[in-house]
CSV table of C-alpha atoms and ligand atoms in Angstrom, one decimal:
chain,number,residue,atom,x,y,z
A,1,MET,CA,-7.1,40.8,5.0
A,2,SER,CA,-3.6,40.2,3.8
A,3,ARG,CA,-2.3,36.7,3.1
A,4,PRO,CA,1.3,35.7,2.9
A,5,PHE,CA,2.5,34.5,-0.5
A,6,PRO,CA,1.9,32.0,-1.8
A,7,PRO,CA,-1.7,32.2,-0.6
A,8,LEU,CA,-1.8,28.6,0.5
A,9,ARG,CA,-4.7,27.2,2.6
A,10,ASP,CA,-3.8,28.0,6.3
A,11,GLU,CA,-3.8,24.3,7.4
A,12,LEU,CA,-1.3,23.4,4.7
A,13,ARG,CA,1.3,25.9,5.8
A,14,GLY,CA,4.6,24.4,6.8
A,15,ILE,CA,3.6,20.9,5.8
A,16,GLU,CA,6.3,18.8,4.1
A,17,PRO,CA,5.1,16.9,1.0
A,18,TYR,CA,4.8,13.1,1.5
A,19,GLY,CA,7.7,11.0,0.3
A,20,ALA,CA,10.1,8.3,1.5
A,21,PRO,CA,13.7,9.4,1.2
A,22,GLN,CA,15.0,8.6,-2.3
A,23,MET,CA,18.6,7.8,-3.0
A,24,SER,CA,20.4,7.2,-6.3
A,25,HIS,CA,21.5,3.7,-7.2
A,26,GLU,CA,25.1,4.9,-6.8
A,27,GLN,CA,24.4,5.8,-3.1
A,28,ALA,CA,22.3,2.7,-2.4
A,29,PRO,CA,22.6,-0.1,-5.0
A,30,VAL,CA,20.1,-2.3,-3.1
A,31,GLN,CA,16.8,-0.4,-2.8
A,32,LEU,CA,14.4,-2.2,-0.4
A,33,ASN,CA,12.5,0.9,0.9
A,34,VAL,CA,9.2,1.5,-1.0
A,35,ASN,CA,7.8,-2.1,-1.5
A,36,GLU,CA,8.5,-2.0,-5.2
A,37,ASN,CA,8.6,-5.3,-7.1
A,38,PRO,CA,12.3,-5.9,-8.0
A,39,TYR,CA,11.5,-7.7,-11.3
A,40,ALA,CA,11.6,-5.2,-14.2
A,41,PRO,CA,9.3,-6.1,-17.2
A,42,SER,CA,10.7,-8.9,-19.3
A,43,ASP,CA,11.9,-8.2,-22.8
A,44,ALA,CA,8.7,-9.7,-24.2
A,45,LEU,CA,6.5,-7.6,-22.0
A,46,ALA,CA,8.5,-4.4,-22.7
A,47,ALA,CA,8.2,-5.2,-26.5
A,48,SER,CA,4.4,-5.7,-26.2
A,49,LEU,CA,4.1,-2.4,-24.3
A,50,ALA,CA,6.1,-0.6,-27.0
A,51,THR,CA,3.8,-2.0,-29.7
A,52,ALA,CA,0.6,-1.1,-27.8
A,53,ILE,CA,1.9,2.4,-27.1
A,54,SER,CA,2.8,3.1,-30.7
A,55,THR,CA,-0.7,2.0,-31.7
A,56,VAL,CA,-2.2,4.4,-29.2
A,57,ALA,CA,0.2,7.1,-30.3
A,58,ALA,CA,-1.4,7.4,-33.7
A,59,ASP,CA,-4.6,8.6,-31.9
A,60,LEU,CA,-3.3,10.8,-29.2
A,61,ASN,CA,-5.0,13.9,-30.7
A,62,ARG,CA,-8.2,12.4,-29.3
A,63,TYR,CA,-9.3,12.1,-25.7
A,64,PRO,CA,-9.3,8.6,-24.4
A,65,ASP,CA,-12.3,6.4,-23.6
A,66,ARG,CA,-13.6,8.2,-20.5
A,67,GLU,CA,-15.2,5.1,-19.1
A,68,PHE,CA,-12.2,2.8,-20.0
A,69,VAL,CA,-14.7,0.1,-20.9
A,70,ALA,CA,-12.2,-2.4,-22.3
A,71,LEU,CA,-9.9,-2.1,-19.3
A,72,ARG,CA,-12.8,-2.5,-16.8
A,73,GLU,CA,-13.8,-5.7,-18.5
A,74,GLU,CA,-10.2,-7.1,-18.3
A,75,LEU,CA,-9.8,-6.0,-14.7
A,76,ALA,CA,-13.1,-7.7,-13.7
A,77,GLY,CA,-11.9,-10.9,-15.5
A,78,TYR,CA,-8.6,-10.8,-13.5
A,79,LEU,CA,-10.3,-10.2,-10.2
A,80,ASN,CA,-12.5,-13.2,-10.7
A,81,THR,CA,-9.3,-15.3,-10.8
A,82,SER,CA,-7.8,-13.5,-7.8
A,83,GLY,CA,-10.3,-14.2,-5.0
A,84,GLY,CA,-13.4,-12.6,-6.5
A,85,SER,CA,-16.4,-14.2,-8.3
A,86,GLY,CA,-19.2,-12.6,-10.2
A,87,ILE,CA,-17.4,-9.3,-10.5
A,88,THR,CA,-18.7,-7.4,-13.5
A,89,PRO,CA,-17.2,-4.4,-15.4
A,90,ARG,CA,-19.7,-2.1,-13.8
A,91,MET,CA,-18.3,-3.1,-10.4
A,92,VAL,CA,-14.8,-2.0,-11.3
A,93,TRP,CA,-13.3,1.5,-11.2
A,94,ALA,CA,-9.7,2.6,-11.9
A,95,ALA,CA,-7.5,5.7,-11.6
A,96,ASN,CA,-3.8,6.7,-11.6
A,97,GLY,CA,-2.7,4.5,-8.7
A,98,SER,CA,-4.9,3.3,-5.9
A,99,ASN,CA,-3.9,6.4,-4.0
A,100,GLU,CA,-6.0,8.3,-6.5
A,101,VAL,CA,-8.8,5.8,-6.3
A,102,MET,CA,-8.9,6.2,-2.5
A,103,GLN,CA,-8.8,10.0,-2.7
A,104,GLN,CA,-11.7,9.9,-5.1
A,105,LEU,CA,-13.6,7.8,-2.6
A,106,LEU,CA,-13.1,10.4,0.1
A,107,GLN,CA,-14.1,13.2,-2.4
A,108,ALA,CA,-17.3,11.4,-3.1
A,109,PHE,CA,-18.2,9.9,0.3
A,110,GLY,CA,-16.2,12.0,2.8
A,111,GLY,CA,-16.1,15.8,3.0
A,112,PRO,CA,-17.0,18.4,5.6
A,113,GLY,CA,-19.1,17.1,8.5
A,114,ARG,CA,-18.0,13.5,7.7
A,115,THR,CA,-15.3,11.3,9.3
A,116,ALA,CA,-12.8,8.8,7.9
A,117,LEU,CA,-11.3,6.3,10.3
A,118,SER,CA,-8.4,3.9,10.4
A,119,PHE,CA,-6.3,2.0,12.9
A,120,ALA,CA,-2.7,2.8,13.6
A,121,PRO,CA,0.1,1.9,12.8
A,122,THR,CA,-1.1,2.0,9.2
A,123,TYR,CA,-0.5,3.7,5.8
A,124,SER,CA,0.6,7.3,6.3
A,125,MET,CA,-1.3,8.6,3.2
A,126,TYR,CA,-4.8,8.0,4.7
A,127,PRO,CA,-4.8,11.2,6.9
A,128,GLU,CA,-3.6,13.1,3.8
A,129,TYR,CA,-6.6,12.1,1.7
A,130,ALA,CA,-8.8,13.3,4.6
A,131,ARG,CA,-7.0,16.6,4.9
A,132,ASN,CA,-7.1,17.1,1.1
A,133,THR,CA,-10.9,16.5,1.0
A,134,LEU,CA,-11.7,18.4,4.3
A,135,THR,CA,-12.8,15.2,5.9
A,136,GLU,CA,-12.4,14.7,9.7
A,137,TRP,CA,-9.8,12.2,10.5
A,138,THR,CA,-10.0,9.7,13.5
A,139,VAL,CA,-7.5,7.0,14.3
A,140,GLY,CA,-8.0,4.0,16.5
A,141,HIS,CA,-5.2,1.6,17.5
A,142,ARG,CA,-4.1,-1.9,16.7
A,143,GLU,CA,-3.1,-4.4,19.4
A,144,GLU,CA,0.5,-5.4,20.4
A,145,ASP,CA,0.5,-8.1,17.6
A,146,PHE,CA,-0.7,-5.4,15.1
A,147,GLY,CA,-4.1,-7.2,14.7
A,148,LEU,CA,-7.4,-5.6,15.5
A,149,ASP,CA,-9.5,-6.2,18.7
A,150,LEU,CA,-12.8,-6.5,16.9
A,151,GLU,CA,-14.9,-5.6,19.8
A,152,ARG,CA,-12.9,-2.4,20.4
A,153,ALA,CA,-13.0,-1.6,16.7
A,154,ARG,CA,-16.7,-2.1,16.5
A,155,ALA,CA,-17.2,0.1,19.6
A,156,LEU,CA,-15.1,2.9,18.0
A,157,ILE,CA,-17.1,2.7,14.7
A,158,GLU,CA,-20.4,2.8,16.6
A,159,ASP,CA,-19.2,5.8,18.5
A,160,VAL,CA,-17.6,7.8,15.5
A,161,ARG,CA,-20.1,6.7,12.8
A,162,PRO,CA,-17.5,7.2,10.1
A,163,ALA,CA,-18.4,7.7,6.4
A,164,LEU,CA,-15.3,5.7,5.5
A,165,VAL,CA,-13.2,3.2,7.3
A,166,LEU,CA,-9.8,2.6,5.5
A,167,LEU,CA,-8.2,-0.7,6.4
A,168,PRO,CA,-5.3,-2.2,4.5
A,169,SER,CA,-5.1,-5.9,4.3
A,170,PRO,CA,-2.2,-6.8,4.4
A,171,ASN,CA,-1.5,-3.7,6.5
A,172,ASN,CA,1.4,-1.4,5.6
A,173,PRO,CA,3.8,-1.2,7.4
A,174,THR,CA,3.1,-4.3,9.5
A,175,GLY,CA,2.2,-6.9,6.9
A,176,THR,CA,-0.8,-8.0,8.9
A,177,ALA,CA,-3.8,-9.4,7.0
A,178,LEU,CA,-7.4,-9.1,8.3
A,179,PRO,CA,-9.3,-12.3,9.0
A,180,PRO,CA,-12.6,-12.6,7.0
A,181,GLU,CA,-14.8,-12.4,10.1
A,182,ALA,CA,-13.2,-9.0,10.7
A,183,VAL,CA,-14.3,-7.7,7.3
A,184,SER,CA,-17.9,-8.9,7.8
A,185,MET,CA,-18.2,-7.7,11.3
A,186,LEU,CA,-16.8,-4.2,10.4
A,187,CYS,CA,-19.1,-3.9,7.3
A,188,GLU,CA,-22.0,-4.5,9.6
A,189,ALA,CA,-20.8,-2.1,12.2
A,190,VAL,CA,-20.3,0.6,9.5
A,191,GLY,CA,-23.8,0.0,8.1
A,192,ASP,CA,-25.3,1.6,5.0
A,193,GLY,CA,-24.3,5.1,6.2
A,194,GLY,CA,-20.6,4.4,5.4
A,195,LEU,CA,-18.1,2.4,3.4
A,196,LEU,CA,-15.5,-0.1,4.5
A,197,VAL,CA,-12.6,0.2,2.2
A,198,VAL,CA,-10.2,-2.8,2.3
A,199,ASP,CA,-7.0,-1.7,0.7
A,200,GLU,CA,-5.5,-4.8,-0.9
A,201,ALA,CA,-2.5,-3.2,-2.5
A,202,TYR,CA,-0.5,-6.3,-1.4
A,203,GLY,CA,-3.4,-8.7,-1.8
A,204,GLU,CA,-1.6,-11.0,-4.3
A,205,PHE,CA,1.2,-11.6,-1.8
A,206,ARG,CA,-1.0,-13.1,0.9
A,207,ARG,CA,0.0,-16.5,2.3
A,208,SER,CA,-2.0,-19.5,1.2
A,209,GLY,CA,-5.0,-19.8,3.4
A,210,THR,CA,-5.4,-16.1,3.8
A,211,PRO,CA,-8.6,-15.1,1.9
A,212,SER,CA,-9.2,-11.9,-0.1
A,213,ALA,CA,-12.0,-9.5,1.0
A,214,LEU,CA,-13.2,-9.8,-2.7
A,215,GLU,CA,-14.9,-13.1,-1.6
A,216,LEU,CA,-17.2,-11.0,0.7
A,217,LEU,CA,-18.4,-8.5,-2.0
A,218,PRO,CA,-21.6,-10.4,-2.7
A,219,HIS,CA,-22.5,-10.2,1.0
A,220,HIS,CA,-21.9,-6.5,1.8
A,221,ARG,CA,-22.8,-3.7,-0.5
A,222,ASN,CA,-20.9,-1.2,1.6
A,223,LEU,CA,-17.6,-3.1,1.0
A,224,VAL,CA,-15.0,-1.6,-1.3
A,225,VAL,CA,-11.8,-3.6,-2.2
A,226,THR,CA,-8.9,-1.7,-3.8
A,227,ARG,CA,-6.0,-3.2,-5.7
A,228,THR,CA,-3.0,-1.8,-7.6
A,229,MET,CA,-0.7,-2.7,-10.4
A,230,SER,CA,2.2,-1.0,-8.4
A,231,LYS,CA,3.2,-4.1,-6.4
A,232,ALA,CA,2.3,-7.6,-7.7
A,233,PHE,CA,2.2,-6.4,-11.3
A,234,ALA,CA,5.5,-4.7,-11.0
A,235,LEU,CA,4.2,-1.5,-12.7
A,236,ALA,CA,4.7,1.2,-10.0
A,237,GLY,CA,5.9,3.6,-12.8
A,238,ALA,CA,2.7,3.2,-14.9
A,239,ARG,CA,0.3,4.4,-12.1
A,240,LEU,CA,-2.8,2.2,-12.3
A,241,GLY,CA,-4.9,1.4,-9.3
A,242,TYR,CA,-8.5,0.0,-9.2
A,243,LEU,CA,-11.3,-1.1,-7.0
A,244,ALA,CA,-14.2,-3.5,-7.0
A,245,ALA,CA,-17.5,-2.5,-5.3
A,246,ASP,CA,-21.2,-2.1,-5.9
A,247,PRO,CA,-22.0,-0.5,-9.3
A,248,ALA,CA,-23.7,2.4,-7.5
A,249,ILE,CA,-20.4,3.2,-5.8
A,250,CYS,CA,-18.5,3.2,-9.1
A,251,ASP,CA,-21.1,5.5,-10.6
A,252,ALA,CA,-20.7,7.9,-7.8
A,253,LEU,CA,-17.0,8.1,-8.5
A,254,ARG,CA,-17.7,9.3,-12.0
A,255,ILE,CA,-19.1,12.5,-10.5
A,256,VAL,CA,-15.8,13.5,-8.8
A,257,ARG,CA,-13.2,12.1,-11.3
A,258,LEU,CA,-11.5,14.7,-13.5
A,259,PRO,CA,-12.4,14.6,-17.2
A,260,TYR,CA,-10.5,11.8,-19.0
A,261,HIS,CA,-8.4,11.1,-15.9
A,262,LEU,CA,-7.1,7.8,-17.2
A,263,SER,CA,-4.9,8.5,-20.2
A,264,ALA,CA,-4.9,6.3,-23.4
A,265,THR,CA,-1.3,5.2,-22.7
A,266,THR,CA,-2.2,4.2,-19.1
A,267,GLN,CA,-5.2,2.2,-20.3
A,268,ALA,CA,-3.1,0.5,-23.0
A,269,THR,CA,-0.2,-0.3,-20.6
A,270,ALA,CA,-2.5,-1.8,-18.0
A,271,SER,CA,-4.3,-3.9,-20.6
A,272,VAL,CA,-1.0,-5.3,-21.9
A,273,ALA,CA,0.2,-6.1,-18.3
A,274,LEU,CA,-3.0,-8.1,-17.7
A,275,SER,CA,-2.2,-10.2,-20.7
A,276,TYR,CA,1.1,-11.1,-19.0
A,277,VAL,CA,-0.5,-12.0,-15.7
A,278,ASP,CA,0.9,-15.5,-15.5
A,279,GLU,CA,4.5,-14.3,-16.0
A,280,LEU,CA,4.0,-11.5,-13.5
A,281,LEU,CA,2.4,-13.7,-10.8
A,282,ALA,CA,5.2,-16.3,-11.1
A,283,HIS,CA,7.5,-13.6,-9.7
A,284,VAL,CA,5.0,-13.0,-6.9
A,285,ASP,CA,5.4,-16.6,-5.9
A,286,ASP,CA,9.2,-16.2,-5.8
A,287,LEU,CA,8.8,-13.1,-3.7
A,288,ARG,CA,6.5,-14.9,-1.3
A,289,VAL,CA,9.1,-17.6,-0.8
A,290,GLU,CA,11.8,-15.0,-0.3
A,291,ARG,CA,9.5,-13.2,2.2
A,292,ASP,CA,9.0,-16.3,4.3
A,293,ALA,CA,12.7,-17.1,4.3
A,294,THR,CA,13.5,-13.5,5.4
A,295,VAL,CA,11.0,-13.8,8.3
A,296,THR,CA,12.6,-17.1,9.4
A,297,TRP,CA,16.1,-15.7,9.1
A,298,LEU,CA,15.3,-12.5,11.1
A,299,ARG,CA,13.7,-14.6,13.9
A,300,GLY,CA,16.9,-16.7,13.9
A,301,GLN,CA,18.8,-13.6,14.7
A,302,GLY,CA,16.7,-13.2,17.8
A,303,LEU,CA,14.7,-10.3,16.4
A,304,ASP,CA,11.0,-9.6,16.7
A,305,VAL,CA,9.3,-10.0,13.4
A,306,ALA,CA,5.7,-9.3,12.5
A,307,ASP,CA,3.9,-12.1,10.5
A,308,SER,CA,3.7,-10.9,6.9
A,309,ASP,CA,1.2,-11.5,4.1
A,310,ALA,CA,2.9,-8.7,2.0
A,311,ASN,CA,6.1,-8.1,0.1
A,312,PHE,CA,7.8,-6.5,3.1
A,313,VAL,CA,8.7,-7.4,6.6
A,314,LEU,CA,8.6,-5.3,9.8
A,315,PHE,CA,11.3,-6.2,12.3
A,316,GLY,CA,12.9,-4.9,15.4
A,317,ARG,CA,13.2,-3.9,18.0
A,318,PHE,CA,16.2,-1.7,18.1
A,319,ALA,CA,17.2,0.8,20.9
A,320,ASP,CA,18.4,3.1,18.1
A,321,ARG,CA,16.7,2.1,14.9
A,322,HIS,CA,18.2,5.1,13.0
A,323,ALA,CA,21.7,3.8,13.7
A,324,VAL,CA,20.8,0.4,12.2
A,325,TRP,CA,19.1,2.1,9.2
A,326,GLN,CA,22.2,4.2,8.7
A,327,GLY,CA,24.5,1.1,9.1
A,328,LEU,CA,22.6,-0.5,6.2
A,329,VAL,CA,22.8,2.6,4.1
A,330,ASP,CA,26.6,2.7,4.7
A,331,ARG,CA,26.7,-0.8,3.2
A,332,GLY,CA,24.6,0.2,0.2
A,333,VAL,CA,21.3,-1.2,1.4
A,334,LEU,CA,18.3,1.3,1.7
A,335,ILE,CA,15.4,0.1,3.8
A,336,ARG,CA,12.6,2.2,5.5
A,337,GLU,CA,12.6,3.7,8.9
A,338,THR,CA,8.9,3.5,9.6
A,339,GLY,CA,6.3,1.9,11.9
A,340,PRO,CA,6.3,2.0,15.7
A,341,ASP,CA,9.5,3.2,17.5
A,342,GLY,CA,12.3,0.6,17.3
A,343,TRP,CA,11.0,-1.2,14.2
A,344,LEU,CA,12.3,-1.1,10.6
A,345,ARG,CA,10.7,-2.3,7.4
A,346,VAL,CA,12.5,-4.1,4.6
A,347,SER,CA,10.9,-4.7,1.2
A,348,ILE,CA,11.5,-8.1,-0.4
A,349,GLY,CA,13.9,-8.0,-3.3
A,350,THR,CA,15.6,-10.6,-5.4
A,351,ALA,CA,17.5,-13.5,-3.8
A,352,ASP,CA,20.8,-11.5,-4.4
A,353,GLU,CA,19.4,-8.3,-2.9
A,354,MET,CA,18.2,-10.2,0.2
A,355,ALA,CA,21.6,-11.8,0.6
A,356,ALA,CA,23.1,-8.3,0.6
A,357,PHE,CA,20.5,-7.2,3.1
A,358,ARG,CA,21.3,-10.1,5.4
A,359,SER,CA,25.1,-9.5,5.4
A,360,ALA,CA,24.7,-5.8,5.8
A,361,LEU,CA,22.3,-6.3,8.8
A,362,THR,CA,24.6,-8.9,10.4
A,363,GLU,CA,27.6,-6.5,10.1
A,364,THR,CA,25.6,-3.6,11.4
A,365,MET,CA,24.3,-5.5,14.4
A,366,THR,CA,27.8,-6.8,15.3
A,367,GLN,CA,29.1,-3.2,15.1
A,368,THR,CA,26.3,-1.7,17.3
A,369,GLN,CA,26.7,-4.5,19.9
A,370,GLN,CA,30.4,-3.9,20.1
A,371,ALA,CA,29.7,-0.1,20.4
A,372,GLU,CA,27.2,-0.8,23.2
A,373,GLN,CA,29.6,-3.2,25.0
A,374,THR,CA,32.4,-0.6,24.8
A,375,GLN,CA,30.1,2.0,26.2
A,376,GLN,CA,29.0,-0.3,29.1
A,377,MET,CA,32.7,-1.0,29.9
A,378,GLU,CA,33.5,2.7,29.9
A,379,GLU,CA,30.5,3.4,32.1
A,380,SER,CA,31.5,0.7,34.6
A,381,ARG,CA,35.0,1.9,34.9
B,401,LIG,C1,1.9,0.9,-2.1
B,401,LIG,C2,0.5,1.1,-1.5
B,401,LIG,C3,-0.6,1.5,-2.3
B,401,LIG,C4,-0.5,1.6,-3.7
B,401,LIG,O1,-0.3,2.9,-4.2
B,401,LIG,P1,-0.4,3.2,-5.7
B,401,LIG,O2,-1.0,4.6,-5.7
B,401,LIG,O3,-1.4,2.3,-6.4
B,401,LIG,O4,0.9,3.1,-6.3
B,401,LIG,C5,-1.8,1.6,-1.6
B,401,LIG,N1,-2.0,1.3,-0.3
B,401,LIG,C6,-1.0,1.0,0.4
B,401,LIG,C7,-1.2,0.6,1.9
B,401,LIG,C8,0.3,0.9,-0.1
B,401,LIG,O5,1.3,0.5,0.7
């Protein structure tokens, strides 16, 4: 049997690697496309990071602590102030971004003959973890308002018997959070034969009154809640994601993780960031205010806007969303063409960046309306 070179797995042939379009800051000075936190580390935080890294540097000939004991302890402490209670270090696991955490979950609990399930529209990486781990992939659907019909969701779970259900709350790209009764009901529907993974990558941005699934950990041993430092902690470049779950689940992940997967510099970086939590979460409050103002402004323009508990907003609906996206790019503002047809997603930036977004969108919408009117006039002639 001859294979074409390179001898890639057949099902990976012709597949494009995942990635949002990236543009340079010259091309698009206002970057609101990948839900990054716009606030760079303060000088004080950057200096503390440099000190910690230089301490670690003196020991880089050695492998890091494979079980990252100190960091697990600090992460548990933080989670107990962020919706959780009674979370111990043995209930915490971490890896290089929550994407790696979730792929490890599929490696350990998915695999051939098992199914992972989610509800669209949702995060586009989930089917990729399934493909990478040879796990079957099934997708149900969200309702018109991007929420879940719990009866339909339960029926699908009972029919498919998934090993994993992946549910972001708040959901990307819609910003929709799950009500707590949904988490409990779905944990029960999944049963001990599977895990419900609530991906709280945007958990810290939730509106007041929206609870975290962390609160439900004591009641459901098949519940896994993932978090990341990429969004609220403004550390997307450091790559640190983590989860809280039953200690038996964390132990199972140690079987599939690669040796010393969490570098000494990553562990030190995350640990310093946790000591700056108050400063970092103050920016989260600013972003939540800016998010709510953006939702109100977009609605004021007569647009449809999904309620958002995240640091981004999904809005529409445009007959030609690509034209609107392009109009913004032409004015130096990069947002994301994602979600259901006709919708666009904007990440929340600083007040200045959002002002640039508003004026670019206003100009673009005026321009497209004029173009449509001209076209209608020509057609009626
Ligand atoms: C951004 C995001 C993540 C975080 O990914 P990291 O690997 O931690 O950077 C996880 N889930 C969703 C839904 C996201 O949008």
